Coordinates of C-alpha atoms in Angstrom, one line a residue:
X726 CA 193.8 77.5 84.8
X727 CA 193.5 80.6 87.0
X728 CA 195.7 83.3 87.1
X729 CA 196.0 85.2 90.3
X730 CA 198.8 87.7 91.5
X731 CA 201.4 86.6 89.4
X732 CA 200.6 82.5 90.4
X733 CA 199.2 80.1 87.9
X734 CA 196.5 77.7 89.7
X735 CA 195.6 74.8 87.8
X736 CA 191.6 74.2 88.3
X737 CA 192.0 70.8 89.8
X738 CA 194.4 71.4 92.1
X739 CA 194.2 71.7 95.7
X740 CA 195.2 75.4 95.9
X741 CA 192.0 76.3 93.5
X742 CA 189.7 74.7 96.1
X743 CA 191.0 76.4 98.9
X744 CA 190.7 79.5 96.5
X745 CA 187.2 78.7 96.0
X746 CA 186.4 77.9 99.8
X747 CA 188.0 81.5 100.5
X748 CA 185.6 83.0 97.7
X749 CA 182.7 82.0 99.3
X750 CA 183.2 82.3 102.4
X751 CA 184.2 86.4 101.9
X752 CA 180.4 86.4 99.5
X753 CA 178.6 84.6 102.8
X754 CA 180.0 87.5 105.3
X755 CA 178.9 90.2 103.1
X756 CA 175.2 88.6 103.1
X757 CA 175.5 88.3 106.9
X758 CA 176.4 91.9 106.8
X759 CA 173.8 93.7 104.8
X760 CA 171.6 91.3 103.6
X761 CA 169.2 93.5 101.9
X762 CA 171.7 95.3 99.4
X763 CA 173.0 91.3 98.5
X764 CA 170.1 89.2 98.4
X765 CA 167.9 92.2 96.9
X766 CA 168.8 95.1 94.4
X767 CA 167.8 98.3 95.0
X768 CA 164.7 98.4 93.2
X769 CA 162.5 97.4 96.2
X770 CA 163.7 101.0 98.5
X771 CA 162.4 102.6 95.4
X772 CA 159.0 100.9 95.4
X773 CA 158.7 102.2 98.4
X774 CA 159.8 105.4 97.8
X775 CA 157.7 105.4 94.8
X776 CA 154.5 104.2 97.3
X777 CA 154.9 106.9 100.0
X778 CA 155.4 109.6 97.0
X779 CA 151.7 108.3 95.3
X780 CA 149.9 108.2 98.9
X781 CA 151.8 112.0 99.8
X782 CA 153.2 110.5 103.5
X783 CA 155.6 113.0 104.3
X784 CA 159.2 113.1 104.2
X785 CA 160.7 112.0 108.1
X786 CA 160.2 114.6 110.7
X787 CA 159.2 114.8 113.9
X788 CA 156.5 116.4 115.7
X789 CA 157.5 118.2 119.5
X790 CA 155.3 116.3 122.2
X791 CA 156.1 118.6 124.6
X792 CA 158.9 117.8 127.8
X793 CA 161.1 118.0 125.6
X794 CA 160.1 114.9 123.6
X795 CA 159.5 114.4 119.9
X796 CA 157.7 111.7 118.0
X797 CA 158.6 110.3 114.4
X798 CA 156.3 111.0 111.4
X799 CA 156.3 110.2 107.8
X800 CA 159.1 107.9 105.9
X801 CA 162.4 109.3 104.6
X802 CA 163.6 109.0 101.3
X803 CA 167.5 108.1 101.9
X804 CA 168.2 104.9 101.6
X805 CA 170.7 104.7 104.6
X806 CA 168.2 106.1 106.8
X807 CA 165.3 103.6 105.6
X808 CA 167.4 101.0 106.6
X809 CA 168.9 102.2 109.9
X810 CA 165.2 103.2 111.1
X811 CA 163.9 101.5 114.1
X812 CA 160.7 103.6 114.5
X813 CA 158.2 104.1 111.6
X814 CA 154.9 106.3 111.8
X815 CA 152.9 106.1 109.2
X816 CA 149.5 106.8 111.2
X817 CA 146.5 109.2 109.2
X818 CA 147.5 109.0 106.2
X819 CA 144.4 107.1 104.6
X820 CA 146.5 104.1 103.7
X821 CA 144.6 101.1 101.6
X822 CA 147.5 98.9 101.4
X823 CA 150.8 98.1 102.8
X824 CA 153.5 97.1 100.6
X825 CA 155.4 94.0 101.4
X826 CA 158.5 95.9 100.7
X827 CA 158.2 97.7 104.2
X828 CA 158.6 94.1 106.1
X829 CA 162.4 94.4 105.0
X830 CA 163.2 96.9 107.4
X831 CA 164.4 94.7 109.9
X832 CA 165.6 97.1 112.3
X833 CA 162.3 98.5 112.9
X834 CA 161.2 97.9 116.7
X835 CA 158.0 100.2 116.2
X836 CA 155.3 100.3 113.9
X837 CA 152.2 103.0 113.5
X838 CA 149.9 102.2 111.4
X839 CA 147.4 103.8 113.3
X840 CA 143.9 105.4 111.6
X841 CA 144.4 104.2 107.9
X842 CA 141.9 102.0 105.8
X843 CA 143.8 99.1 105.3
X844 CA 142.5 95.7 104.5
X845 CA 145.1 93.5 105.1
X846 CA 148.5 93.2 106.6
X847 CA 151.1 91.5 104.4
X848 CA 152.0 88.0 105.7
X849 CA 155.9 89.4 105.8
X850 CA 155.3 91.2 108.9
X851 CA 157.0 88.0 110.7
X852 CA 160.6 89.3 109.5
X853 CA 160.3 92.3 111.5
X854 CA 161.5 90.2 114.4
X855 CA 162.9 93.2 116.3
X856 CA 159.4 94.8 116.7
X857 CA 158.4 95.6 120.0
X858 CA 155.2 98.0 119.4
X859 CA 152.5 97.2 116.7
X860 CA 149.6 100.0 116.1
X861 CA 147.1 98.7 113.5
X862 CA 144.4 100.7 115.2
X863 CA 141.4 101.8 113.7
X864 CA 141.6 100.6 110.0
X865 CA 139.2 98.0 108.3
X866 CA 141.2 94.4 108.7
X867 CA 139.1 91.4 109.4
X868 CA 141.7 89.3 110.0
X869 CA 145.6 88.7 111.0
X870 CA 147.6 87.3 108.9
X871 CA 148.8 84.0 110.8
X872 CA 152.6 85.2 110.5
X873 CA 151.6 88.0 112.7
X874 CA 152.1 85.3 116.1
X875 CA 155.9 84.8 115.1
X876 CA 156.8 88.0 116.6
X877 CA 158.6 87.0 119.8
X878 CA 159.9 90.1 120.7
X879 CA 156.5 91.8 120.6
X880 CA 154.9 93.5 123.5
X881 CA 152.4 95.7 122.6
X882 CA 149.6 95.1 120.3
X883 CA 147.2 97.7 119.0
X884 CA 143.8 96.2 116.9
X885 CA 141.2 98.6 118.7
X886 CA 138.2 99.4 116.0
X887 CA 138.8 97.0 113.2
X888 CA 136.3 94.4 112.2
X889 CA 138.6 91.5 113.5
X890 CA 136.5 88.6 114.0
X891 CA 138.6 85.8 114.3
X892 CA 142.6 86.4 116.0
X893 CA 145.0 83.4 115.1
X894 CA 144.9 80.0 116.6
X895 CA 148.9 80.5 117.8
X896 CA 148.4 84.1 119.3
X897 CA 149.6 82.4 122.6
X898 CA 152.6 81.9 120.8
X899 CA 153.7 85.9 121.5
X900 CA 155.3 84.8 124.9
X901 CA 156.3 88.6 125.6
X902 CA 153.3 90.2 125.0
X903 CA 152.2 92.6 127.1
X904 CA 149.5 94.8 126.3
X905 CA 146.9 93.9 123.9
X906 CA 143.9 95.9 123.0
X907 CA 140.7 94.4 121.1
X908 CA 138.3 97.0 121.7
X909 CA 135.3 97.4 119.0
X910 CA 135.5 94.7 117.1
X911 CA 133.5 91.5 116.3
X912 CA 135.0 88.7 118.3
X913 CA 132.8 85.9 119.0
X914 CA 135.5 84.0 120.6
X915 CA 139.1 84.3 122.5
X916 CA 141.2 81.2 120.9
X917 CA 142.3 79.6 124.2
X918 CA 145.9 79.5 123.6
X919 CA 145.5 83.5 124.3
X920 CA 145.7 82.2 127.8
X921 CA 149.6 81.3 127.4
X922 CA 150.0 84.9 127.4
X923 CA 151.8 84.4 130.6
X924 CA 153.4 88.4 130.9
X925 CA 150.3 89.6 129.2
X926 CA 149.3 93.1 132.1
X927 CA 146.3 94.5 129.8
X928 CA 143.4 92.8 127.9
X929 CA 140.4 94.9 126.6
X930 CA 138.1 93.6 124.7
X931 CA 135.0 95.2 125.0
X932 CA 132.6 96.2 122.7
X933 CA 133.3 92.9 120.8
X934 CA 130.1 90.4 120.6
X935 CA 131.8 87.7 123.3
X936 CA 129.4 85.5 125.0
X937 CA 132.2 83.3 127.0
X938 CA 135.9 84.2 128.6
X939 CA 138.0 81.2 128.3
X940 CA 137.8 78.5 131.1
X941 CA 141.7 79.1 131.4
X942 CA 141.5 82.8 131.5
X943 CA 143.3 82.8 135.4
X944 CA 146.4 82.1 133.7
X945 CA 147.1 85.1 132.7
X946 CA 148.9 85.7 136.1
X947 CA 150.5 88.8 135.8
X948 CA 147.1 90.7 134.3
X949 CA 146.6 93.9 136.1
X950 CA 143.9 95.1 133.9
X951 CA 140.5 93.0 132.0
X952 CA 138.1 95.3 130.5
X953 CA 135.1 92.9 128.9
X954 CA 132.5 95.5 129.0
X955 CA 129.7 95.4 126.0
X956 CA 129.5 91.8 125.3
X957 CA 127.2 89.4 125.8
X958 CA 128.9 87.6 128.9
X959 CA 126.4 85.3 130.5
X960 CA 128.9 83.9 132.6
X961 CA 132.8 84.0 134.0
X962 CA 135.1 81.2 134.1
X963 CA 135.4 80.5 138.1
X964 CA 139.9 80.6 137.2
X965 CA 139.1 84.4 136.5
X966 CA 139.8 84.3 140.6
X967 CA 143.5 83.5 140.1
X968 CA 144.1 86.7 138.7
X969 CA 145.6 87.6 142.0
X970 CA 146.6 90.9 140.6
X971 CA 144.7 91.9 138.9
X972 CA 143.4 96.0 139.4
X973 CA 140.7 96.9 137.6
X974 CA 137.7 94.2 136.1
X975 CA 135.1 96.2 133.9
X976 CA 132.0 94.0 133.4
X977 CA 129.3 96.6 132.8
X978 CA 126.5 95.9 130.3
X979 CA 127.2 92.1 129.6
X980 CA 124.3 89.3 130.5
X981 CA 125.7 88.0 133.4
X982 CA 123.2 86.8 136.4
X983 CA 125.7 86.1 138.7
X984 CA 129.8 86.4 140.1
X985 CA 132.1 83.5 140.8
X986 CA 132.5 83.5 144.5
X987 CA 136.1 83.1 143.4
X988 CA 135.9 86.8 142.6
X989 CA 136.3 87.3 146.1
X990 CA 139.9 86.1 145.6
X991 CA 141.3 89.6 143.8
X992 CA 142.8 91.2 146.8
X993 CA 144.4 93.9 144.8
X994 CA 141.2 95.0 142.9
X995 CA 140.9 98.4 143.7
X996 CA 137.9 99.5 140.0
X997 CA 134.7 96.6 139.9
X998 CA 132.3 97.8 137.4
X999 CA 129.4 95.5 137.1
X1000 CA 126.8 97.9 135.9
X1001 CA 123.4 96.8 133.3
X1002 CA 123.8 93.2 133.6
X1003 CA 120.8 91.0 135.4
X1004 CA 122.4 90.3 138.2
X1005 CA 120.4 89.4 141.7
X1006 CA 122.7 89.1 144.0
X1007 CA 126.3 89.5 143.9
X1008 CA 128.6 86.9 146.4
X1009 CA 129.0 87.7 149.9
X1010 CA 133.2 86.9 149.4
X1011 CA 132.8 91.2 147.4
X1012 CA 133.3 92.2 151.5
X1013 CA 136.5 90.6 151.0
X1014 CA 138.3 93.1 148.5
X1015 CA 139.5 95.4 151.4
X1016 CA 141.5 97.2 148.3
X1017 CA 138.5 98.0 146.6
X1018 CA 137.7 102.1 145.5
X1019 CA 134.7 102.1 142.8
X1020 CA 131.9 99.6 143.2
X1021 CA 129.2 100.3 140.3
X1022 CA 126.4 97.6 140.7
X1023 CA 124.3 100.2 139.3
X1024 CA 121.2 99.0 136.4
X1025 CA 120.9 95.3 137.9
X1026 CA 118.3 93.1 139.7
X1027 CA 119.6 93.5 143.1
X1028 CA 116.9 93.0 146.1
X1029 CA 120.0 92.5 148.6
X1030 CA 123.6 93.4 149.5
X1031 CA 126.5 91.2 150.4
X1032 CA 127.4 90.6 154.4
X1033 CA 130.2 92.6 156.3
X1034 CA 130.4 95.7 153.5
X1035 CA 132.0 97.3 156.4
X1036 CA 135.2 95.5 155.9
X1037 CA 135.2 97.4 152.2
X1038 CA 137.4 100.1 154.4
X1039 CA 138.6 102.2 151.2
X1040 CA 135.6 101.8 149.3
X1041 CA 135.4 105.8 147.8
X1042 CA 132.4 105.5 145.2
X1043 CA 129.7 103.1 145.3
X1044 CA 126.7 103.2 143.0
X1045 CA 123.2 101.2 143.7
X1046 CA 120.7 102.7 141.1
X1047 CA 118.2 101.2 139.1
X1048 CA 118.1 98.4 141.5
X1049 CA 115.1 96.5 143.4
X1050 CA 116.9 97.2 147.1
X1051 CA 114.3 98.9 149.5
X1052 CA 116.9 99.8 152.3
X1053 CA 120.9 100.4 152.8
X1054 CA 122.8 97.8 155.4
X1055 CA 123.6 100.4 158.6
X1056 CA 127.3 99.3 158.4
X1057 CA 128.1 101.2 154.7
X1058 CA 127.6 104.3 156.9
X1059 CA 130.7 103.2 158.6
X1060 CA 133.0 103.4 155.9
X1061 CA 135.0 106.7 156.2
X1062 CA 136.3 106.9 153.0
X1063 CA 133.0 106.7 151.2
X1064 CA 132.8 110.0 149.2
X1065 CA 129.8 109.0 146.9
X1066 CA 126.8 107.2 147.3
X1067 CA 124.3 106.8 144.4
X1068 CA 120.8 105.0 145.6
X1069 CA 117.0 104.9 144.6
X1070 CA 114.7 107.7 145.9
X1071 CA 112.8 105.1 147.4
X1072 CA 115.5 103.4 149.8
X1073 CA 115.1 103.5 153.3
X1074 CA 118.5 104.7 155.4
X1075 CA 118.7 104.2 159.5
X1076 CA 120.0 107.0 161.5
X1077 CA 123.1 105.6 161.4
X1078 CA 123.5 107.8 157.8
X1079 CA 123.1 111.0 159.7
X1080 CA 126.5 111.9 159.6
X1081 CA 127.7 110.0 156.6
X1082 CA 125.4 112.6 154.5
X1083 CA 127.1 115.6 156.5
X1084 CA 130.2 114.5 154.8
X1085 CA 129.4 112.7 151.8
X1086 CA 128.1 112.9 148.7
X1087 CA 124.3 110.5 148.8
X1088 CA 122.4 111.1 145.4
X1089 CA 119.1 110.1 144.8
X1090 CA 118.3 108.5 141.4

């Protein structure tokens, strides 16, 4: 029997049910609540505590930016703040590890982990479902953890200067990614599901050791920005022409030999950098980029120039160095908003430059 305000409940009766039902349904709540001080004890905020004491990270403070903006640095030690905190910067402190511990903060929506030495990322990370900003920066992983693609909230991802050389088969599966940065690593390969990336507006991945793009690369439709520099490219996909908007395109020192004609699809492209590769020609649809601004070709094989450069009518810099051309196409003299021109000594120009050098900048290499 149970005895409860003054009533005597037998066990099997229907009353001790309904008793029971009540019971558990007031324990459930206070899990949905605050499930970290019901599912876990304490003892896993003081591990932490106890972590950031033995690798000195500051008590929380923050540092004045300037405009009247502060940032967030260090970790405080009061356990309603921990778990209220939705911003935690724990960059520069020469971190080796990363307790698991830290992946209960579920209300975290950004994470700097930027400039430490860590090895690893605990495979946790995937219950920090609220995080929108992930800085892992300049540390020593060589991998991800696969958990790290369940993040569907997250839209920026910082790996720059790691020795990553692999990312996860399912990275695609971060459907509101937005920015994500892969510079200086030692990616061989882009898994192709990285072009489901469908929001993705920034990809650099140079200085990586890359010899291909993936074929389905011009699905990442709203990409403004593909920095590829310091690979090993030998060739681009010909889809690389449906990134219709797509700004800048760094493709200096790669292999490449040639351009898509496709290329001369990216009407918005205002930065083409296609310095020290081998190529020999570049397509006549370049004339076509009427948005263009900075055209480096400089450090190739070139013996020739596209038709109709004329119609590049906001072209500002445009650099021909190191090339094999012996003379400069009359209509680039046209072009009034052509600032600087960079050329071999040895190039021939028509009188047609006369003026264009009374305005402009024309250096001899």
């Amino acid at each position: 029997m149970t005895s409860r305000a003054g009533l005597i409940i037998k066990n099997d009766s229907p009353y001790m049910e309904l008793f029971k039902s009540k019971t558990l349904i007031s324990y459930t709540q206070k899990i949905l609540e605050n499930p970290i001080d019901i599912l876990l004890d304490d003892s896993w905020i003081t591990r932490i505590f106890d972590w950031a004491d033995e690798n000195k990270v500051d008590e929380l403070h923050y540092i004045n930016k300037g405009f009247n903006s502060k940032y967030p640095r260090g970790l405080p030690r009061n356990k309603k703040e921990l778990l209220e905190l939705e911003e935690l910067n724990l960059s520069k402190y020469n971190l080796t590890y990363l307790p698991r511990e830290i992946c209960n903060l579920t209300k975290l929506k950004k994470l700097h982990l930027y400039k430490n030495r860590l090895r690893f990322i605990p495979k946790e990370i995937n219950n920090l479902q609220n995080l929108v900003e992930l800085s892992l920066s300049k540390n020593n992983l060589s991998r991800l953890p696969d958990e790290i693609c369940e993040l569907e909230n997250l839209e920026v991802l910082a790996l720059f200067e790691n020795s990553i050389a692999s990312l996860p088969t399912k990275i695609g599966d971060l459907k509101n990614l937005v920015k994500l940065n892969l510079l200086g690593n030692e990616l061989r390969i882009l898994p192709s599901s990285i072009c489901n990336l469908e929001k993705l507006d920034s990809l650099s991945v140079f200085n990586n050791n890359l010899e291909y793009l993936p074929n389905d690369i011009g699905n990442l439709k709203n990409l403004t920005e593909l920095l590829v520099n310091h690979n090993y490219l030998v060739e681009l996909p010909q889809s690389v022409g449906n990134l219709e908007k797509l700004r800048v395109l760094w493709l200096y020192e790669n292999r490449l030999e040639e351009l898509p004609s496709s290329i001369g699809n990216l009407k918005e492209l205002t930065d083409l950098w296609i310095y020290g590769n081998y190529l020999k020609t570049i397509p006549n649809e370049v004339s076509s980029l009427s948005n263009l601004k900075e055209l480096w070709l400089s450090n190739n094989c070139l013996i020739a120039l596209p038709d109709n450069l004329d119609k590049l009518i906001n072209l500002k810099e445009f650099n021909l160095s190191n090339n094999k051309i012996s003379h400069l196409p009359c209509e680039l003299a046209s072009l009034k908003d052509l600032t600087w021109l960079e050329v071999d000594k040895g190039v021939s120009l028509s009188n047609n430059f006369d003026e264009f050098i009374q305005k402009s900048v024309l250096s001899f290499n």
